[in-house]
CSV table of C-alpha atoms and ligand atoms in Angstrom, one decimal:
chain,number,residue,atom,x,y,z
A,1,UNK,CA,6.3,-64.6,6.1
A,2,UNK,CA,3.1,-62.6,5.1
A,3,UNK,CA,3.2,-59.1,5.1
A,4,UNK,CA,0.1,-57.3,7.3
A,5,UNK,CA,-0.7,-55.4,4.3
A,6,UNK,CA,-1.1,-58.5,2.3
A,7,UNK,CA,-3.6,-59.9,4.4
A,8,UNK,CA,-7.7,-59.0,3.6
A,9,UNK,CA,-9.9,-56.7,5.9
A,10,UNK,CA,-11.6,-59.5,7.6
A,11,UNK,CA,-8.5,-61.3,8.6
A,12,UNK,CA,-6.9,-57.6,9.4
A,13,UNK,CA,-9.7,-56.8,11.6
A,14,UNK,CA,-10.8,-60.3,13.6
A,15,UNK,CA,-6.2,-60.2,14.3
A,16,UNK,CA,-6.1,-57.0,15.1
A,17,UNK,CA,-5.3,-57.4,18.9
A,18,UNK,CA,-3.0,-60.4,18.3
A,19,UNK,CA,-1.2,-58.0,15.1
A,20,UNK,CA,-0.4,-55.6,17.8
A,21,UNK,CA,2.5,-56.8,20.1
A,22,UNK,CA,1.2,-56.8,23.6
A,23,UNK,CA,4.3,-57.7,25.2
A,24,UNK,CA,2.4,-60.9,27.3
A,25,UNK,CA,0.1,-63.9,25.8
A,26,UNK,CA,-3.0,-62.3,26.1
A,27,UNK,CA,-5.2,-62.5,22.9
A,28,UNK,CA,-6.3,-58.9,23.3
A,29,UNK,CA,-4.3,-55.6,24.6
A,30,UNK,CA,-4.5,-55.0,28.1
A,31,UNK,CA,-5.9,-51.7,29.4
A,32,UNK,CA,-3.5,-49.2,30.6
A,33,UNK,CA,-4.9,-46.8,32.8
A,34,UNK,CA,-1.9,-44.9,34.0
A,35,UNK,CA,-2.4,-41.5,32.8
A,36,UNK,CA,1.6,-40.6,33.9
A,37,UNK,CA,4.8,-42.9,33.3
A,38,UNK,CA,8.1,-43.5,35.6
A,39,UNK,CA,10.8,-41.5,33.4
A,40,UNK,CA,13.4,-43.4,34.9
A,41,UNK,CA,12.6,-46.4,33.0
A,42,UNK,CA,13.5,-44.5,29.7
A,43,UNK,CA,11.9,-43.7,26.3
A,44,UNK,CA,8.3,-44.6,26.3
A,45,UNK,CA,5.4,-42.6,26.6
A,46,UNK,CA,5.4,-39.9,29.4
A,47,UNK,CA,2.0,-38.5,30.0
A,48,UNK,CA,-1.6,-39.8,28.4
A,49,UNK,CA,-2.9,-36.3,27.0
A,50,UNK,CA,-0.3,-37.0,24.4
A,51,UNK,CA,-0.2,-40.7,24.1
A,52,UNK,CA,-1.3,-43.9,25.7
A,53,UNK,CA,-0.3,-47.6,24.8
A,54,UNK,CA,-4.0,-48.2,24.2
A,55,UNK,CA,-4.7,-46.1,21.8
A,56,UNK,CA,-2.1,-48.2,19.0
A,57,UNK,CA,-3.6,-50.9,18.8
A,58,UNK,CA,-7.1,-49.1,17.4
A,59,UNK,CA,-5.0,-46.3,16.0
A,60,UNK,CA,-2.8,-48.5,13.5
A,61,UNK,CA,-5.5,-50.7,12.4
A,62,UNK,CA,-8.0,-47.7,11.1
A,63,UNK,CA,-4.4,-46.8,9.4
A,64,UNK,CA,-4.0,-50.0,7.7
A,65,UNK,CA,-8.0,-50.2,6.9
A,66,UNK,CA,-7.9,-46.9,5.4
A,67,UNK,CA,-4.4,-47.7,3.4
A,68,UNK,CA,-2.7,-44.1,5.4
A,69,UNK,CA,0.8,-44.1,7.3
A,70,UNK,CA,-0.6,-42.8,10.8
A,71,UNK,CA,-4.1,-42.4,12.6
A,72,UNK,CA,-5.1,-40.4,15.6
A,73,UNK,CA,-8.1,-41.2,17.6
A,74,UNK,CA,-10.0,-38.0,19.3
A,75,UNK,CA,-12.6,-37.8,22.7
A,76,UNK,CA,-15.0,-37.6,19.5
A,77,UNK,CA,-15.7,-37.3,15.8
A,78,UNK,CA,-16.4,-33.3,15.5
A,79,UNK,CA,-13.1,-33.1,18.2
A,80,UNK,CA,-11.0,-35.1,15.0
A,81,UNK,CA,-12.9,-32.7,12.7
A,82,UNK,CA,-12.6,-29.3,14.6
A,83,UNK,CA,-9.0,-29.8,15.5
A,84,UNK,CA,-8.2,-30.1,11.5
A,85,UNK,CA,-10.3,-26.7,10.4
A,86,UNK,CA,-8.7,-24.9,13.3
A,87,UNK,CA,-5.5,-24.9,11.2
A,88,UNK,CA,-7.1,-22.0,9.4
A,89,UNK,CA,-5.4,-18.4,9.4
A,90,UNK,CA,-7.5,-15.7,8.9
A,91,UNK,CA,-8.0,-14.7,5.1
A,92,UNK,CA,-7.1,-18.5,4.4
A,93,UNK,CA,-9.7,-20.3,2.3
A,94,UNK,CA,-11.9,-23.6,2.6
A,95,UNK,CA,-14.7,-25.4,0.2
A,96,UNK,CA,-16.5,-27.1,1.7
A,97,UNK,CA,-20.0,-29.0,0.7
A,98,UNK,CA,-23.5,-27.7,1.4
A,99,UNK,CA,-24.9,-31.0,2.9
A,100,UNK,CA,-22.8,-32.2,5.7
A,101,UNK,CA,-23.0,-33.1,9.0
A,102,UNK,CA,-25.2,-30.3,10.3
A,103,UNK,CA,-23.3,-29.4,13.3
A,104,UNK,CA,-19.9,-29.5,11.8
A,105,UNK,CA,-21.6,-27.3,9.0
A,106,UNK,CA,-23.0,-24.8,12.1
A,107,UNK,CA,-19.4,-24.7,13.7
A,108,UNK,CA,-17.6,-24.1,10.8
A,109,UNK,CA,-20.1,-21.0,9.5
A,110,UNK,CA,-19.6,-19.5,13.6
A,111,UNK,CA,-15.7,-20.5,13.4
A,112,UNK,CA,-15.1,-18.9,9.9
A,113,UNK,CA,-16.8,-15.8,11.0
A,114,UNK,CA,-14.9,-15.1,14.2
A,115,UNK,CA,-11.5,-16.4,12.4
A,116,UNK,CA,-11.7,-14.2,9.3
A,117,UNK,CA,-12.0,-17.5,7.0
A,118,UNK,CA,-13.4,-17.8,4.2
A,119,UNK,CA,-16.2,-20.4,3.7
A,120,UNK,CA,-17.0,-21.0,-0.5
A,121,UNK,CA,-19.9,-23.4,-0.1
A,122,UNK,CA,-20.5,-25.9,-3.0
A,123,UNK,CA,-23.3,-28.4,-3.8
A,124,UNK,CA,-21.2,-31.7,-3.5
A,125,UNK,CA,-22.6,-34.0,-6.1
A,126,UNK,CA,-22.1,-31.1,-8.8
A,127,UNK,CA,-18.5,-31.2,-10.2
A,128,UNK,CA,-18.7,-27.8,-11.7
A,129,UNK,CA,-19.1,-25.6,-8.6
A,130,UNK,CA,-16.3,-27.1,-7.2
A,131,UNK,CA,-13.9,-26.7,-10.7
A,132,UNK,CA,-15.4,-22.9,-10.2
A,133,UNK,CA,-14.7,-22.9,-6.4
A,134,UNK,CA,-11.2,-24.4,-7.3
A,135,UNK,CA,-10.1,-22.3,-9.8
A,136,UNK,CA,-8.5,-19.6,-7.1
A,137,UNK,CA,-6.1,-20.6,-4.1
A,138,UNK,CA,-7.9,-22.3,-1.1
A,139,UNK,CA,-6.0,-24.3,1.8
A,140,UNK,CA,-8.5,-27.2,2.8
A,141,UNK,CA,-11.1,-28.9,1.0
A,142,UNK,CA,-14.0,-30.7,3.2
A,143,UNK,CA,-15.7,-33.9,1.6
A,144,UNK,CA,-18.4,-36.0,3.0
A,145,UNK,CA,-18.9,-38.7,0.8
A,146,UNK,CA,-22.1,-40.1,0.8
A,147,UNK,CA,-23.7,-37.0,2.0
A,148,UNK,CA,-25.9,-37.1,5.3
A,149,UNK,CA,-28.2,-37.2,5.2
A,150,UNK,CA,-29.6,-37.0,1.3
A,151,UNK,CA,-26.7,-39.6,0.6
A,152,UNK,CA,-25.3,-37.1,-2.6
A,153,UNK,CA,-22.0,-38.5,-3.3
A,154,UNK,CA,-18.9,-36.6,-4.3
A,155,UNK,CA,-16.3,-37.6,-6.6
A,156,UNK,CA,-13.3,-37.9,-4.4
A,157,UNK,CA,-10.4,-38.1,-7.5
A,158,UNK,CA,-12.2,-35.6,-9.5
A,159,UNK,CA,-12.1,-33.2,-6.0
A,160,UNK,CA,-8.3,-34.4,-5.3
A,161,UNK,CA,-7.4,-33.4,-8.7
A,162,UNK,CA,-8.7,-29.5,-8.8
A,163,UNK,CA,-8.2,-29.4,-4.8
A,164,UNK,CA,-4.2,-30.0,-5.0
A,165,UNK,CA,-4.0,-27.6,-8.3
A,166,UNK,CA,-5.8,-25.0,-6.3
A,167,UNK,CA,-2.8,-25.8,-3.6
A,168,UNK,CA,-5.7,-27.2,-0.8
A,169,UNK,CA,-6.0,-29.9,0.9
A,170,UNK,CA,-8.4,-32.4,0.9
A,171,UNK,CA,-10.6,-34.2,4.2
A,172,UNK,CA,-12.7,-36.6,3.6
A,173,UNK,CA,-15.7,-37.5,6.2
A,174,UNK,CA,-15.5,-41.5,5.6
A,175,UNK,CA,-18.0,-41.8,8.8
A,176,UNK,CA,-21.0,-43.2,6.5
A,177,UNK,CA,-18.7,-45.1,3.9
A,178,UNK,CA,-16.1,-46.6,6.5
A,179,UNK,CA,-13.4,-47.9,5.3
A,180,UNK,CA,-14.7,-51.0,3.8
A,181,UNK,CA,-16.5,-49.6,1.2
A,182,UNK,CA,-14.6,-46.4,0.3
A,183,UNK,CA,-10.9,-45.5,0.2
A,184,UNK,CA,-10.4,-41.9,0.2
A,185,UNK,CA,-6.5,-41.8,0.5
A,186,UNK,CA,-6.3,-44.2,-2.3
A,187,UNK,CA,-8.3,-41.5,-4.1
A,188,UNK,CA,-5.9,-38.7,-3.8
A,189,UNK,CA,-7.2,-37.2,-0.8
A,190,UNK,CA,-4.6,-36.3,2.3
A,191,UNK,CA,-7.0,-36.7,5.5
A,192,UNK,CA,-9.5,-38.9,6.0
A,193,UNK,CA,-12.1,-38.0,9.0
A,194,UNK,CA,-14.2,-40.2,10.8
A,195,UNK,CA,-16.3,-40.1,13.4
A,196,UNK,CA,-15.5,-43.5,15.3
A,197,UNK,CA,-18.8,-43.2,17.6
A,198,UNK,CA,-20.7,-44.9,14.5
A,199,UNK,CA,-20.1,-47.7,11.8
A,200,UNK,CA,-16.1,-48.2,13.0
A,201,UNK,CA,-17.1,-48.7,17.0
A,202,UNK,CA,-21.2,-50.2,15.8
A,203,UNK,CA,-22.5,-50.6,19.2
A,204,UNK,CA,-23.9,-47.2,20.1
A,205,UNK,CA,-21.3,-47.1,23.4
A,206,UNK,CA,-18.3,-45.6,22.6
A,207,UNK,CA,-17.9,-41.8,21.7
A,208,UNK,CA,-14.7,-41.2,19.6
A,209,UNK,CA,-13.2,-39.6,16.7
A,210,UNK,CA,-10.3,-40.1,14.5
A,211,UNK,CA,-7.5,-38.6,11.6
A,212,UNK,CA,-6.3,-40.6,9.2
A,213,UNK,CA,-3.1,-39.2,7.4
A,214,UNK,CA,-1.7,-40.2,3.8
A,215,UNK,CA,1.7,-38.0,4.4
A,216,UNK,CA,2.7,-38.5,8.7
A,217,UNK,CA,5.7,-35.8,7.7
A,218,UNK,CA,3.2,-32.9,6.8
A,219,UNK,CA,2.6,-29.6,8.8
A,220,UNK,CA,-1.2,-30.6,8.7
A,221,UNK,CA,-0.6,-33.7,11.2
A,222,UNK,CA,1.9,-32.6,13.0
A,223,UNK,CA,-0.6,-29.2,14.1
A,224,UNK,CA,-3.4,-31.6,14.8
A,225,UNK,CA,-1.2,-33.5,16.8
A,226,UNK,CA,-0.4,-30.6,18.9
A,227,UNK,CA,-4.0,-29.4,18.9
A,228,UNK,CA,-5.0,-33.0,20.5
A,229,UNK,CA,-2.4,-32.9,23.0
A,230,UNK,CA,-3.1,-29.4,24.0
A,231,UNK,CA,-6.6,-29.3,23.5
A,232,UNK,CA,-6.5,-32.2,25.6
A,233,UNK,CA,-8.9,-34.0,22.7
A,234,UNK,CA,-8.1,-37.0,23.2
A,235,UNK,CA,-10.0,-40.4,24.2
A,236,UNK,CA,-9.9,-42.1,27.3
A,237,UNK,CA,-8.3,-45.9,27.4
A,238,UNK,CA,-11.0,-47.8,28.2
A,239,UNK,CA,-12.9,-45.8,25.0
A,240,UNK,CA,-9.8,-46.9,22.7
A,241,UNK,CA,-10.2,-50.5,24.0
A,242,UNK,CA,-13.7,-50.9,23.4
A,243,UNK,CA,-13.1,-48.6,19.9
A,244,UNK,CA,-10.7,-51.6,19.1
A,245,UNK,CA,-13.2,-54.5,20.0
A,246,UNK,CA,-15.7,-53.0,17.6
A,247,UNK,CA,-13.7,-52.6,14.8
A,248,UNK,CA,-12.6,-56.4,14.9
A,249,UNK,CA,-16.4,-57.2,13.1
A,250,UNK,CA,-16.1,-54.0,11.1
A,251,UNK,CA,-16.4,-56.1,7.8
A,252,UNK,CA,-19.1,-58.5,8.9
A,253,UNK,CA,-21.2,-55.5,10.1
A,254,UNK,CA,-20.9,-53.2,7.1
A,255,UNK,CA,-21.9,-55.5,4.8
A,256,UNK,CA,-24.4,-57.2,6.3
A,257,UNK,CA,-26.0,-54.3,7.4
A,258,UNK,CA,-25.5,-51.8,3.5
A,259,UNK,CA,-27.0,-55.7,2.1
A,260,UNK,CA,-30.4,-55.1,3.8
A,261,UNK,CA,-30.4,-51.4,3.6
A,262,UNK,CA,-29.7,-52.1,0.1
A,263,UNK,CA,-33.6,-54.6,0.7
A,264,UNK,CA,-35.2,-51.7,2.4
A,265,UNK,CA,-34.0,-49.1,-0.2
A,266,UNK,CA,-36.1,-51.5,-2.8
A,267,UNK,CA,-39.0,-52.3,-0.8
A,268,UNK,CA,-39.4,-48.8,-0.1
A,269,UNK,CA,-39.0,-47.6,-3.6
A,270,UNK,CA,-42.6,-49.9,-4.2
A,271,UNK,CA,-44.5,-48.7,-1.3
A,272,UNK,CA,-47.1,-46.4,-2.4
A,273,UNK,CA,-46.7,-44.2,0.9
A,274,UNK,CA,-43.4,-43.2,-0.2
A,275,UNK,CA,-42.2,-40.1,-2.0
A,276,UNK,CA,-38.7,-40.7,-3.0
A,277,UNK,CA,-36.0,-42.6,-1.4
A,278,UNK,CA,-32.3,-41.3,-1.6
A,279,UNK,CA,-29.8,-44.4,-1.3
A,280,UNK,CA,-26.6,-44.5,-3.1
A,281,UNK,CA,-27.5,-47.8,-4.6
A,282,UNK,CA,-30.6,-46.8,-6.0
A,283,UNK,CA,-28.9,-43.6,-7.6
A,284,UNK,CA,-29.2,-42.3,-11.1
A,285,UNK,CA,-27.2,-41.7,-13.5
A,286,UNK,CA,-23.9,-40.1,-13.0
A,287,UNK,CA,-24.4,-40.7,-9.3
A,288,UNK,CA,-25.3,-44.4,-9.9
A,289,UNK,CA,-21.7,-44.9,-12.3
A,290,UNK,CA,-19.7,-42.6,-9.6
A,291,UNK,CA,-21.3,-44.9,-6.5
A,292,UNK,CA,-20.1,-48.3,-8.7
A,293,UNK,CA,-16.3,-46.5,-9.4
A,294,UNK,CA,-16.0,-45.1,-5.4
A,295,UNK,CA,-17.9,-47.3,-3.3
A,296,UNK,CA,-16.8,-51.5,-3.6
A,297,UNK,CA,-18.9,-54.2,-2.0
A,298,UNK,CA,-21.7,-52.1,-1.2
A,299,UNK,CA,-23.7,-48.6,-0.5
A,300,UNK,CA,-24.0,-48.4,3.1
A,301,UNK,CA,-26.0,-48.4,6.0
A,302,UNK,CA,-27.6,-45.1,5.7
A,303,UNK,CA,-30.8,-44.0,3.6
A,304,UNK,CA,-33.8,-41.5,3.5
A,305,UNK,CA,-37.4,-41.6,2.0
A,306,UNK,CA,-40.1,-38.9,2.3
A,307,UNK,CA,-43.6,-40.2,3.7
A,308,UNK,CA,-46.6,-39.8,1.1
A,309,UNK,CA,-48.6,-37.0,3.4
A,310,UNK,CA,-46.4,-34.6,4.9
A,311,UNK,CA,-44.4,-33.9,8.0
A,312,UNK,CA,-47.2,-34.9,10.4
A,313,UNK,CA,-47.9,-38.4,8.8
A,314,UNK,CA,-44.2,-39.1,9.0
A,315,UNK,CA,-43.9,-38.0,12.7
A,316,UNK,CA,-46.7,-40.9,12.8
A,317,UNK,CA,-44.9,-43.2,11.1
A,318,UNK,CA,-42.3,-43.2,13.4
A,319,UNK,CA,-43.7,-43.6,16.2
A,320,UNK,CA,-45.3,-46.7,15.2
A,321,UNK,CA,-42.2,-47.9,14.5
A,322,UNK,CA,-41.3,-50.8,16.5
A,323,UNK,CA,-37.7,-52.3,16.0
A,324,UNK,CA,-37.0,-48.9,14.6
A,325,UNK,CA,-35.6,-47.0,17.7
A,326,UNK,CA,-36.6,-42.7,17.4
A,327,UNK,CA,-32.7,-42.3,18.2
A,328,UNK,CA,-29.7,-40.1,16.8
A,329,UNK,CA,-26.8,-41.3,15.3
A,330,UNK,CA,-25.9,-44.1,12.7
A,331,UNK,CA,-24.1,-47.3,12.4
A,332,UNK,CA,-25.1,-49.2,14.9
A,333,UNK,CA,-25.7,-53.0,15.3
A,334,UNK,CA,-29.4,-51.7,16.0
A,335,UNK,CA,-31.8,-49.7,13.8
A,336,UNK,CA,-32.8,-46.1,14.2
A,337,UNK,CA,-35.0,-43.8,12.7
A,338,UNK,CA,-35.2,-40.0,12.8
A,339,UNK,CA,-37.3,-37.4,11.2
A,340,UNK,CA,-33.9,-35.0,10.9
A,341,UNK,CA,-35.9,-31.5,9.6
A,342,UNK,CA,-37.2,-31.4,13.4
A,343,UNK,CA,-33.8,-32.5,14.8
A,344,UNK,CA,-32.0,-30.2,12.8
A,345,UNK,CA,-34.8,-27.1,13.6
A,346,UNK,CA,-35.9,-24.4,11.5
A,347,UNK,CA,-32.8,-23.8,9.9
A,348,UNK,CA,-32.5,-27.1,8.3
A,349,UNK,CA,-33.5,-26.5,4.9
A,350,UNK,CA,-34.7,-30.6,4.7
A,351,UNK,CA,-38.4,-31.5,4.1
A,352,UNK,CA,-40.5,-32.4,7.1
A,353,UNK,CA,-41.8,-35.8,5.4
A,354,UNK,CA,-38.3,-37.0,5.2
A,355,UNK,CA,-37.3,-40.0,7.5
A,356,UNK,CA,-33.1,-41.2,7.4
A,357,UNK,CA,-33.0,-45.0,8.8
A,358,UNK,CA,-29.8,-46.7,10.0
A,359,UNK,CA,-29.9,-49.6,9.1
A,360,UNK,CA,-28.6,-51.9,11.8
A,361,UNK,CA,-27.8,-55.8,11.7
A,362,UNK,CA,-30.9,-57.2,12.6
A,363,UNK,CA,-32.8,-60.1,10.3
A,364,UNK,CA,-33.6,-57.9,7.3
A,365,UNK,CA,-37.4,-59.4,6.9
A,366,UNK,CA,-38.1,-58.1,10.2
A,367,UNK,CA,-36.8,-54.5,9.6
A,368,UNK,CA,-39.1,-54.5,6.3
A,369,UNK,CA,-42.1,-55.8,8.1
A,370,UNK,CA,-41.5,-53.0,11.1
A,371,UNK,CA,-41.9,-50.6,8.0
A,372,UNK,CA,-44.7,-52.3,6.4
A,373,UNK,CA,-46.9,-51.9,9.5
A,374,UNK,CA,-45.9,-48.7,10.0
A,375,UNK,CA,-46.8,-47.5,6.6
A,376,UNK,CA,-50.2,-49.1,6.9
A,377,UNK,CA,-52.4,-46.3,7.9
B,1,PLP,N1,-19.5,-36.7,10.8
B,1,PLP,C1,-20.7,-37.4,10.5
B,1,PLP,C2,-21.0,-37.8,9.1
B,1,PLP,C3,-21.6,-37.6,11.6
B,1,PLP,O1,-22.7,-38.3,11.3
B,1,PLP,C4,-21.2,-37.2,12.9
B,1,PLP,C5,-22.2,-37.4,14.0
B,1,PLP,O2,-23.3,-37.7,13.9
B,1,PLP,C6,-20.0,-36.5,13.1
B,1,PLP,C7,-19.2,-36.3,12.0
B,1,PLP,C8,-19.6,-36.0,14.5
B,1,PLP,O3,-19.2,-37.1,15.3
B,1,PLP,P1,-19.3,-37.2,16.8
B,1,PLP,O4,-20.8,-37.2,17.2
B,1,PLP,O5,-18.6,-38.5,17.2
B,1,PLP,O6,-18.7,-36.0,17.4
């Protein structure tokens, strides 16, 4: 008989109820909403804060996608991320990159002060500073690989390599990548990270998180295991279930959709209303050779451009966006747009005139025209 493992992502993830013994007929898991269990009907779970049948099914399949031994899923993508960095002592050490998600990069700056960690903050596309970060002890390295939202990538081996001499260890944020285009445990790092409220759930319904782990036996999981239970971060069934039905077009969605933003990327590149776009796929260089090696069967959904005319020309732009929705978040079967500098507030260091699309699944000729008349003024 086939193994599971030999089977490709697009069988995996259309199975991936029926792979997961249900214990009845049914072609997808039933919903169990007990959040306590009868103790006299033996070993099994006991209580939901620390496990609940319906989060396997989800859970093992993000483990399979992302080639790990164990997953987690969490009430929410910075709950899976927070619950890792908590493992921090004070005077321990973590690198992590300069452009991530913003409000992981605002908790962790807050959290390391009040903690006692250190922070050593890197530019992530430039190997160097983090071969100078890693050249003293650190316990935790933080990727985000491509990089939201200027899409810099990071070299996950390269990282692995100087991390694990340095005696740290390495999370990756695979949220914009997913699984289907990028590996990171095959890479060499330990954790991946994702949050599951984008690309892996893609219907804009579903707030979750989730750990990946290479190693199931380290000190690392077990402690974010605890910190779940305890914490009480975890996701409620009906969440899991949903999380579950997502990921079983996972494939079909990330490709179609990183195809046409691969279209836009293009067509924007041409217009003369725009600045610069930032795409992995339309990278240069060492980027452009590093996005071929990391990323397979695509770039993503995710992309930037800056609008010819400054800030107030781009808040134009979107508005007269149509299919476009003025929405947060990524990964999702529908487009959005946001201008993130005024999202993100004065702190945010981006330029006004820069707009990040998510590219959604919608018929790619459409999306482009929605941008052509928009850029028209
Ligand atoms: N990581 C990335 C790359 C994100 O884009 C986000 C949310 O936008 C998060 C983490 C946080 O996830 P959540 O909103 O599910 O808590």
């Amino acid at each position: 008989m086939t193994k599971k493992t030999d089977f490709q992502v697009e069988t995996l993830t259309a199975q991936a109820a029926g792979f997961h013994r249900t214990g009845h007929s049914g072609l997808v898991p039933s919903l169990e909403l007990a959040t306590t269990y009868d103790r006299s009907h033996g070993p099994g779970p006991v209580y939901t804060r620390d496990q609940n049948p319906s989060y396997l099914p989800a859970e093992e399949l993000l483990a399979t996608l992302e080639h790990g031994s164990q997953a987690m899923l969490f009430s929410s993508g910075m709950a899976a991320a927070t619950s890792v960095i908590e493992s921090l002592e004070s005077g321990q050490r973590i690198v992590a990159p300069k452009a991530m998600y913003w409000a992981l990069r605002r908790w962790l700056s807050t959290f390391a002060a009040r903690r006692g960690v250190e922070v050593t903050w890197v530019t992530p596309h430039v190997i160097d500073e983090w071969q100078v970060a890693l050249r003293r002890e650190a316990q935790l390295v933080w990727i985000e690989t491509p990089a939201n939202p200027l899409l810099e990538l990071t070299d996950i081996s390269a990282v692995s390599e100087l991390a694990h001499r340095a005696g740290a260890q390495v999370v990756v944020d695979n949220t914009t990548a997913t699984p289907i285009l990028t590996q990171p445990l095959r890479l060499g790092a330990d954790l991946v990270m994702h949050s599951a409220t984008k690309s892996l759930n893609g219907h804009s319904d579903v707030l979750a998180g989730a750990l990946v782990v290479k190693d199931a036996g380290s000190a690392l999981w077990a402690y974010c295991r605890a910190e779940r239970a305890m914490r009480g971060a975890v996701l409620g069934p009906f969440e899991a279930w949903l999380l579950l039905r997502g990921m079983r077009t996972l494939p079909l969605r990330v490709r179609q959709a990183s195809q046409s933003a691969a279209e836009v990327a293009q067509f924007l590149k041409q217009h003369p209303s725009v600045l610069e776009v930032f795409y992995p796929g339309l990278a240069m260089a060492e980027q452009r050779e590093l996005a071929n090696k990391q990323m397979c069967g695509g770039f993503g959904s995710l992309l930037s451009f800056r609008v010819r005319g400054g800030g107030e020309r781009a808040a134009r732009v979107v508005k007269r966006l149509e299919l476009f929705r003025d929405a947060t978040s990524l990964g999702g079967v529908e487009s959005l747009v946001e201008q993130r500098a005024r999202v993100e507030g004065p702190a945010s260091g981006l330029p006004d005139d820069l707009l990040r699309l998510s590219i959604g699944i919608e018929a790619c000729g459409d999306l482009v025209i929605d941008l052509m008349i928009a850029l028209e003024e």
